[in-house]
Amino acid sequence: LQKSLNETFGADKYSAARKEVLTNMFSRPMQMALYFCTGVLEDETLFRHYALNVPFYTHFTSPIRRYADVIVHRLLSASLGASSPIRMEKEAIQRQADHCNDRKMASKRVQELSADLFFSIFVRVR
């Protein structure tokens, strides 16, 4: 897909803009990653990372960015024996994951609506 898109963009003065718009449009329908507590999900195929083709996958960033990453860091640290276990039931962890997913989805939706609004204004002005 990437090779095909690169050939489609062309090399004129609008090629970078076409690439930006089309990449954004093609990535919108892709399923977003979701936070979940592994102790709650029984189907281990849900742990799989489709694009990387690995059966078990976790991802986190710096714990100063998102609360979900703080939880992952704490759980990972406890599982490695570097800290004491966190005192949360798996259902409570899943509720936190659900809340983080809801906030992430709402943020993505606002971002998309904002882009649509500014694109509409741009088209109207031009």
CSV table of C-alpha atoms in Angstrom, one decimal:
chain,number,residue,atom,x,y,z
A,1,LEU,CA,0.0,0.0,0.0
A,2,GLN,CA,2.8,2.4,0.9
A,3,LYS,CA,4.6,1.8,-2.4
A,4,SER,CA,1.4,2.3,-4.3
A,5,LEU,CA,0.6,5.5,-2.5
A,6,ASN,CA,4.1,6.9,-3.0
A,7,GLU,CA,3.7,6.4,-6.8
A,8,THR,CA,0.3,8.1,-6.7
A,9,PHE,CA,1.5,11.3,-4.8
A,10,GLY,CA,3.5,12.5,-7.8
A,11,ALA,CA,6.4,15.0,-7.7
A,12,ASP,CA,4.6,18.3,-8.2
A,13,LYS,CA,4.3,21.1,-5.7
A,14,TYR,CA,1.1,19.5,-4.2
A,15,SER,CA,2.5,16.0,-3.7
A,16,ALA,CA,3.4,16.6,0.0
A,17,ALA,CA,-0.1,17.9,0.6
A,18,ARG,CA,-1.7,14.9,-1.2
A,19,LYS,CA,0.4,12.5,0.8
A,20,GLU,CA,-0.6,14.1,4.1
A,21,VAL,CA,-4.3,14.1,3.2
A,22,LEU,CA,-4.4,10.5,1.8
A,23,THR,CA,-2.3,9.1,4.6
A,24,ASN,CA,-4.7,10.6,7.2
A,25,MET,CA,-7.8,9.4,5.3
A,26,PHE,CA,-6.4,5.8,5.0
A,27,SER,CA,-5.4,5.5,8.6
A,28,ARG,CA,-8.7,6.8,10.1
A,29,PRO,CA,-10.6,3.5,9.7
A,30,MET,CA,-7.8,1.4,11.3
A,31,GLN,CA,-8.7,0.0,14.7
A,32,MET,CA,-7.1,1.8,17.5
A,33,ALA,CA,-5.2,0.0,20.2
A,34,LEU,CA,-7.1,-0.6,23.4
A,35,TYR,CA,-6.0,-0.9,26.9
A,36,PHE,CA,-7.1,-4.1,28.8
A,37,CYS,CA,-6.3,-6.2,31.8
A,38,THR,CA,-5.0,-9.6,30.7
A,39,GLY,CA,-6.5,-11.2,33.7
A,40,VAL,CA,-10.0,-10.3,32.6
A,41,LEU,CA,-9.7,-11.5,29.0
A,42,GLU,CA,-9.8,-15.2,28.5
A,43,ASP,CA,-9.2,-15.2,24.8
A,44,GLU,CA,-5.4,-14.9,24.4
A,45,THR,CA,-5.7,-14.2,20.6
A,46,LEU,CA,-6.9,-10.7,21.7
A,47,PHE,CA,-3.3,-10.1,23.0
A,48,ARG,CA,-1.9,-10.4,19.5
A,49,HIS,CA,-0.5,-7.5,17.6
A,50,TYR,CA,-1.8,-7.7,14.0
A,51,ALA,CA,0.8,-5.5,12.2
A,52,LEU,CA,3.8,-7.0,14.0
A,53,ASN,CA,2.4,-10.5,13.8
A,54,VAL,CA,3.3,-11.4,17.4
A,55,PRO,CA,1.1,-13.4,19.7
A,56,PHE,CA,1.7,-11.4,22.9
A,57,TYR,CA,2.3,-7.7,22.9
A,58,THR,CA,2.3,-4.8,25.4
A,59,HIS,CA,3.2,-1.2,24.7
A,60,PHE,CA,3.7,1.8,26.9
A,61,THR,CA,5.4,5.1,26.9
A,62,SER,CA,6.9,7.3,29.5
A,63,PRO,CA,4.7,7.2,32.7
A,64,ILE,CA,4.5,11.0,32.7
A,65,ARG,CA,2.3,11.0,29.7
A,66,ARG,CA,-0.8,8.8,30.4
A,67,TYR,CA,-2.2,7.2,33.4
A,68,ALA,CA,-2.5,3.8,31.5
A,69,ASP,CA,1.3,3.9,31.1
A,70,VAL,CA,1.7,4.5,34.9
A,71,ILE,CA,-0.3,1.4,35.5
A,72,VAL,CA,1.7,-0.7,33.0
A,73,HIS,CA,5.0,0.5,34.5
A,74,ARG,CA,3.8,-0.4,38.0
A,75,LEU,CA,2.6,-3.9,36.9
A,76,LEU,CA,5.7,-4.6,34.9
A,77,SER,CA,7.9,-3.5,37.8
A,78,ALA,CA,6.0,-5.7,40.2
A,79,SER,CA,6.1,-8.7,37.8
A,80,LEU,CA,9.9,-8.3,37.6
A,81,GLY,CA,10.2,-8.2,41.4
A,82,ALA,CA,11.5,-4.6,41.4
A,83,SER,CA,8.6,-3.3,43.4
A,84,SER,CA,5.8,-4.6,45.5
A,85,PRO,CA,2.6,-5.7,43.8
A,86,ILE,CA,0.0,-3.0,43.2
A,87,ARG,CA,-3.1,-3.5,45.4
A,88,MET,CA,-5.8,-3.4,42.7
A,89,GLU,CA,-8.1,-6.2,41.7
A,90,LYS,CA,-8.0,-7.1,38.0
A,91,GLU,CA,-11.6,-5.9,37.6
A,92,ALA,CA,-10.5,-2.4,39.0
A,93,ILE,CA,-7.6,-2.4,36.6
A,94,GLN,CA,-10.0,-3.2,33.7
A,95,ARG,CA,-12.3,-0.4,34.8
A,96,GLN,CA,-9.3,2.0,34.6
A,97,ALA,CA,-8.4,0.6,31.2
A,98,ASP,CA,-12.0,1.1,30.0
A,99,HIS,CA,-12.0,4.7,31.3
A,100,CYS,CA,-8.6,5.4,29.5
A,101,ASN,CA,-10.0,3.9,26.3
A,102,ASP,CA,-13.1,6.1,26.5
A,103,ARG,CA,-11.0,9.2,27.0
A,104,LYS,CA,-8.7,8.2,24.2
A,105,MET,CA,-11.6,7.6,21.8
A,106,ALA,CA,-13.2,11.0,22.8
A,107,SER,CA,-9.9,12.8,22.2
A,108,LYS,CA,-9.5,11.1,18.8
A,109,ARG,CA,-13.0,12.1,17.8
A,110,VAL,CA,-12.5,15.7,18.8
A,111,GLN,CA,-9.2,15.8,16.9
A,112,GLU,CA,-11.0,14.4,13.8
A,113,LEU,CA,-13.9,16.9,14.1
A,114,SER,CA,-11.4,19.7,14.5
A,115,ALA,CA,-9.6,18.7,11.3
A,116,ASP,CA,-12.9,18.4,9.4
A,117,LEU,CA,-13.9,21.9,10.6
A,118,PHE,CA,-10.7,23.5,9.6
A,119,PHE,CA,-10.7,21.7,6.3
A,120,SER,CA,-14.2,22.9,5.6
A,121,ILE,CA,-13.2,26.5,6.4
A,122,PHE,CA,-10.2,26.2,4.2
A,123,VAL,CA,-12.3,24.9,1.3
A,124,ARG,CA,-14.9,27.6,1.8
A,125,VAL,CA,-12.3,30.4,1.9
A,126,ARG,CA,-10.6,29.1,-1.3
